[in-house]
Short mmCIF file of C-alpha atoms and ligand atoms in Angstrom, two decimals:
data_model
loop_
_atom_site.label_atom_id
_atom_site.label_comp_id
_atom_site.label_asym_id
_atom_site.label_seq_id
_atom_site.Cartn_x
_atom_site.Cartn_y
_atom_site.Cartn_z
CA MET A 26 31.98 48.42 -28.28
CA SER A 27 32.51 52.01 -29.36
CA GLU A 28 29.54 53.81 -27.51
CA ASP A 29 29.85 51.80 -24.21
CA TYR A 30 33.43 51.74 -23.89
CA LYS A 31 33.89 54.81 -21.54
CA GLU A 32 31.76 53.47 -18.94
CA ALA A 33 33.23 50.31 -19.06
CA PHE A 34 36.65 52.09 -18.75
CA GLU A 35 35.17 54.01 -16.15
CA LYS A 36 33.99 50.92 -14.11
CA THR A 37 37.32 48.91 -14.41
CA ARG A 38 39.23 51.92 -13.54
CA ILE A 39 37.43 51.92 -10.01
CA ALA A 40 38.06 47.87 -9.58
CA GLY A 41 41.81 48.21 -10.85
CA ALA A 42 41.86 51.11 -8.68
CA VAL A 43 40.69 49.03 -5.28
CA ALA A 44 42.80 45.67 -6.39
CA ALA A 45 46.17 48.03 -6.90
CA GLU A 46 45.60 49.87 -3.43
CA ALA A 47 45.15 46.01 -1.81
CA LEU A 48 48.76 45.17 -3.04
CA ASP A 49 49.99 48.28 -2.00
CA GLN A 50 48.69 47.47 1.43
CA VAL A 51 49.87 44.11 1.10
CA ALA A 52 53.61 45.99 0.21
CA LYS A 53 53.36 47.26 3.86
CA ILE A 54 53.09 44.33 5.88
CA ILE A 55 55.14 41.42 3.46
CA LYS A 56 58.46 40.51 4.96
CA PRO A 57 60.29 37.35 6.61
CA GLY A 58 58.15 35.36 9.19
CA ILE A 59 54.79 36.27 8.07
CA LYS A 60 52.30 33.90 6.82
CA THR A 61 50.53 33.62 3.55
CA CYS A 62 47.11 33.56 4.80
CA ALA A 63 47.81 36.69 6.87
CA ILE A 64 48.26 38.14 3.80
CA ASP A 65 44.98 36.79 2.50
CA GLU A 66 43.23 37.89 5.06
CA LEU A 67 44.13 41.32 4.65
CA CYS A 68 43.18 41.14 0.75
CA TYR A 69 39.76 39.85 2.17
CA GLU A 70 39.46 42.69 4.47
CA PHE A 71 40.46 45.87 2.56
CA LEU A 72 38.24 44.62 -0.09
CA ASN A 73 35.32 43.96 2.00
CA ASP A 74 36.06 47.44 3.32
CA ASN A 75 36.26 49.20 -0.11
CA GLY A 76 33.01 48.36 -1.27
CA ALA A 77 34.54 44.91 -3.21
CA TYR A 78 34.39 41.79 -3.37
CA SER A 79 37.68 39.03 -3.93
CA ALA A 80 36.32 37.41 -7.17
CA PRO A 81 38.80 34.47 -6.60
CA LEU A 82 37.36 33.39 -3.33
CA LEU A 83 35.04 30.50 -4.41
CA TYR A 84 35.95 31.34 -8.24
CA ARG A 85 36.05 27.69 -9.75
CA GLY A 86 36.04 26.44 -5.97
CA PHE A 87 39.41 28.36 -5.31
CA PRO A 88 38.92 28.48 -1.39
CA LYS A 89 40.76 31.88 -0.68
CA SER A 90 40.37 35.58 -1.78
CA CYS A 91 44.13 35.90 -3.37
CA CYS A 92 46.86 33.55 -5.53
CA ILE A 93 49.96 33.63 -3.69
CA SER A 94 52.64 31.91 -5.48
CA THR A 95 56.23 31.43 -3.92
CA ASN A 96 59.26 30.60 -5.83
CA HIS A 97 58.59 27.66 -7.78
CA VAL A 98 55.08 28.24 -7.64
CA VAL A 99 53.96 29.82 -10.95
CA CYS A 100 50.42 30.96 -10.21
CA HIS A 101 47.54 30.15 -8.48
CA GLY A 102 49.15 29.68 -4.94
CA ILE A 103 46.98 28.74 -2.00
CA PRO A 104 47.24 30.75 0.74
CA SER A 105 48.19 28.68 3.68
CA GLU A 106 50.09 28.46 6.89
CA LYS A 107 53.52 28.75 4.82
CA ILE A 108 55.74 31.41 6.58
CA LEU A 109 57.63 33.61 4.32
CA ARG A 110 61.57 33.63 4.60
CA ASP A 111 63.90 35.90 3.46
CA GLY A 112 65.33 35.14 -0.03
CA ASP A 113 61.60 34.07 -1.46
CA ILE A 114 59.88 35.78 -4.51
CA VAL A 115 56.25 35.84 -3.68
CA ASN A 116 53.83 36.62 -6.14
CA VAL A 117 50.36 38.33 -4.76
CA ASP A 118 47.40 38.62 -7.61
CA VAL A 119 44.38 40.40 -6.89
CA THR A 120 41.40 40.92 -8.30
CA ALA A 121 38.54 43.22 -7.13
CA LEU A 122 35.17 42.95 -8.62
CA LYS A 123 33.19 46.01 -7.54
CA ASN A 124 29.83 47.55 -8.94
CA GLY A 125 29.98 44.25 -10.98
CA TRP A 126 33.22 45.16 -12.57
CA HIS A 127 37.01 43.43 -12.31
CA GLY A 128 40.33 44.80 -11.86
CA ASP A 129 43.17 41.99 -11.93
CA THR A 130 46.61 42.71 -11.11
CA SER A 131 49.59 41.00 -9.60
CA ARG A 132 53.28 41.90 -8.60
CA THR A 133 56.05 39.76 -7.21
CA PHE A 134 57.89 40.81 -3.95
CA GLU A 135 60.98 40.25 -2.64
CA ILE A 136 61.29 38.55 0.82
CA GLY A 137 64.50 40.25 2.54
CA GLU A 138 67.58 39.84 0.56
CA VAL A 139 67.42 37.58 -2.59
CA SER A 140 69.73 36.07 -4.71
CA ILE A 141 71.37 38.11 -7.93
CA LYS A 142 69.42 35.78 -10.32
CA ALA A 143 66.00 36.33 -8.66
CA LYS A 144 66.61 39.80 -8.53
CA LYS A 145 67.12 39.78 -12.29
CA LEU A 146 63.89 37.46 -12.86
CA VAL A 147 61.53 40.17 -11.55
CA LYS A 148 63.39 42.94 -13.31
CA THR A 149 63.16 41.03 -16.12
CA THR A 150 59.28 39.70 -16.07
CA TYR A 151 58.10 43.58 -14.68
CA ASP A 152 60.34 44.41 -17.70
CA ALA A 153 58.76 42.43 -20.14
CA MET A 154 54.94 43.16 -19.09
CA MET A 155 55.64 46.70 -19.59
CA LYS A 156 57.09 46.62 -22.96
CA GLY A 157 54.23 44.57 -23.91
CA ILE A 158 52.14 47.13 -22.52
CA SER A 159 53.98 50.12 -24.18
CA ILE A 160 53.17 49.03 -27.89
CA ILE A 161 49.27 48.43 -27.08
CA LYS A 162 47.36 50.73 -29.65
CA ASP A 163 44.05 50.42 -31.56
CA ASN A 164 44.72 47.75 -34.51
CA ILE A 165 48.09 45.65 -33.76
CA TYR A 166 48.14 42.27 -33.49
CA LEU A 167 47.45 40.70 -30.14
CA GLY A 168 50.74 38.49 -31.95
CA ASP A 169 52.43 41.52 -31.43
CA ILE A 170 52.64 41.70 -27.76
CA GLY A 171 53.08 38.25 -27.39
CA ALA A 172 56.35 38.32 -29.47
CA THR A 173 57.86 42.21 -27.42
CA ILE A 174 57.35 39.87 -24.56
CA GLN A 175 59.33 36.84 -25.50
CA LYS A 176 61.96 38.74 -27.02
CA HIS A 177 62.52 40.74 -23.70
CA VAL A 178 62.77 37.38 -21.81
CA GLU A 179 64.75 35.22 -24.01
CA ASP A 180 67.49 37.94 -24.50
CA GLU A 181 67.70 37.74 -20.43
CA GLY A 182 68.18 34.15 -21.08
CA PHE A 183 64.68 32.90 -19.37
CA SER A 184 61.18 31.36 -20.64
CA VAL A 185 57.96 32.29 -21.18
CA VAL A 186 55.24 29.83 -19.52
CA GLN A 187 53.26 28.83 -22.03
CA ASP A 188 50.19 27.21 -20.23
CA PHE A 189 48.84 30.34 -18.52
CA CYS A 190 47.61 33.70 -20.40
CA GLY A 191 45.96 36.91 -20.21
CA HIS A 192 42.69 37.57 -20.65
CA GLY A 193 39.77 39.73 -21.81
CA ILE A 194 37.92 41.25 -18.58
CA GLY A 195 34.88 43.44 -18.13
CA LYS A 196 32.00 42.43 -16.29
CA SER A 197 33.05 38.73 -16.49
CA PHE A 198 36.37 37.52 -14.64
CA HIS A 199 37.81 35.82 -17.21
CA GLN A 200 36.73 36.72 -21.27
CA GLU A 201 37.61 36.81 -24.72
CA PRO A 202 40.79 36.81 -26.15
CA ASN A 203 43.17 34.99 -24.76
CA VAL A 204 46.15 37.02 -24.35
CA LEU A 205 49.52 34.99 -24.81
CA HIS A 206 52.63 36.03 -24.06
CA TYR A 207 54.54 34.94 -26.58
CA GLY A 208 54.34 34.32 -29.80
CA LYS A 209 54.46 36.42 -33.82
CA ARG A 210 54.28 39.36 -34.93
CA GLY A 211 51.29 40.18 -37.08
CA THR A 212 49.59 37.10 -35.88
CA GLY A 213 46.19 36.27 -33.99
CA GLU A 214 43.52 38.77 -33.49
CA LYS A 215 43.68 42.43 -34.41
CA ILE A 216 42.97 44.33 -30.92
CA LYS A 217 40.77 47.72 -31.14
CA THR A 218 39.91 50.37 -28.84
CA GLY A 219 37.68 49.88 -26.30
CA MET A 220 38.86 46.35 -25.41
CA ILE A 221 40.09 45.58 -21.81
CA PHE A 222 42.24 42.89 -20.78
CA THR A 223 45.07 41.27 -18.65
CA ILE A 224 48.70 41.17 -19.39
CA GLU A 225 50.55 38.47 -16.85
CA PRO A 226 53.27 36.89 -18.13
CA MET A 227 54.68 34.75 -15.83
CA ILE A 228 58.57 33.79 -16.45
CA ASN A 229 60.76 31.08 -15.60
CA VAL A 230 64.55 31.10 -15.01
CA GLY A 231 64.86 27.49 -16.36
CA ASN A 232 62.52 25.60 -19.00
CA TYR A 233 58.88 26.87 -19.54
CA GLU A 234 57.11 23.69 -18.87
CA THR A 235 54.53 23.75 -15.59
CA LYS A 236 53.06 21.18 -13.87
CA THR A 237 49.67 21.15 -11.47
CA LEU A 238 49.43 19.97 -7.94
CA ASN A 239 47.10 17.36 -6.53
CA ASP A 240 45.63 20.44 -4.68
CA GLY A 241 44.43 21.21 -8.19
CA TRP A 242 45.62 24.76 -8.08
CA THR A 243 48.95 25.10 -7.57
CA ALA A 244 51.01 25.21 -10.68
CA VAL A 245 54.86 25.00 -10.13
CA THR A 246 57.51 24.78 -12.58
CA LYS A 247 58.41 21.16 -13.93
CA ASP A 248 62.13 21.85 -13.82
CA LYS A 249 61.58 23.36 -10.29
CA SER A 250 63.14 26.63 -11.27
CA LEU A 251 62.35 30.02 -10.27
CA SER A 252 59.40 31.60 -11.70
CA ALA A 253 57.98 35.47 -11.39
CA GLN A 254 54.72 37.10 -12.59
CA PHE A 255 53.28 40.65 -12.62
CA GLU A 256 49.85 41.30 -13.67
CA HIS A 257 48.21 44.69 -15.11
CA THR A 258 44.29 45.31 -16.63
CA VAL A 259 44.62 47.62 -19.72
CA GLY A 260 42.49 49.28 -21.89
CA VAL A 261 43.22 49.95 -25.67
CA THR A 262 42.81 53.61 -26.79
CA LYS A 263 42.99 54.96 -30.80
CA ASP A 264 46.64 56.03 -29.69
CA GLY A 265 47.58 53.86 -27.22
CA TYR A 266 46.06 52.44 -23.78
CA GLU A 267 45.46 53.07 -20.15
CA ILE A 268 46.46 51.12 -17.06
CA PHE A 269 43.62 50.60 -14.77
CA THR A 270 45.99 49.16 -12.51
CA LEU A 271 48.82 51.33 -11.29
CA SER A 272 49.93 52.12 -7.93
CA LYS A 273 49.28 55.74 -6.50
CA ASN A 274 52.72 55.44 -4.33
N1 MF3 B 98 44.15 36.22 -10.94
C1 MF3 B 98 44.17 35.15 -12.00
C2 MF3 B 98 44.22 35.72 -13.40
O1 MF3 B 98 45.21 36.21 -12.95
C3 MF3 B 98 42.98 34.07 -11.73
C4 MF3 B 98 43.32 33.36 -10.40
S1 MF3 B 98 41.83 32.34 -10.47
C5 MF3 B 98 41.69 31.54 -8.71
O2 MF3 B 98 43.92 35.58 -13.87
F1 MF3 B 98 40.96 31.02 -8.91
F2 MF3 B 98 43.02 30.95 -8.66
F3 MF3 B 98 41.48 32.48 -7.97
CO1 CO B 99 44.21 37.79 -15.05
CO1 CO B 100 45.59 37.95 -11.66
#
């Protein structure tokens, strides 16, 4: 991996930037009254116009170009005729495939004025992701990342979803290792310089349990409580990390 990883980083930087820019475009149009399929169309067009493909489209039969997960939907929501309303929280998850490499990122947007609880959930989820990322460097354990995220989330009174995790990413969309967002320090695989993976915690106001709806994709909280998520694609360096999916705004 050591010799090759500079090329892998360069390719992921390019794919990651396109995915982040797609979300910057989404940020401009997302508001009360918009249908989630309109956001999906924007993502499809933006990726195509920028020399990329949408990796989710037809991935294991997924029917759309991004995942849009509102309120109690944990992840993998399918864009539809659903109209966003004031007070909703909405995760948009975009994965660009450019020059054969992937960049995967998501943000949770607040639509109009949201409740104090929803605001706290969104902030806690973002902070948990960034705290998990902030400790990354060569030779730490994957469990260190999970433990850092879990501690922050549980200190704030929320719970970490266990049914979905981050993942290695590169020429394939999902590869080894699984990156759990909970766990114990000093456990699991050691991470090494050159590894590229996502951190994408899904955090619930209530219980951590999820179930998948009959469409085979949409994952919701079992107790119907609100759920939020953020995702970055990151690379491990000797002294730290690089985030490939930062917004330039
Ligand atoms: N982007 C999601 C992730 O973060 C995966 C979506 S797979 C899909 O891993 F098929 F639902 F699009
Ligand atoms: Co991902
Ligand atoms: Co994603």
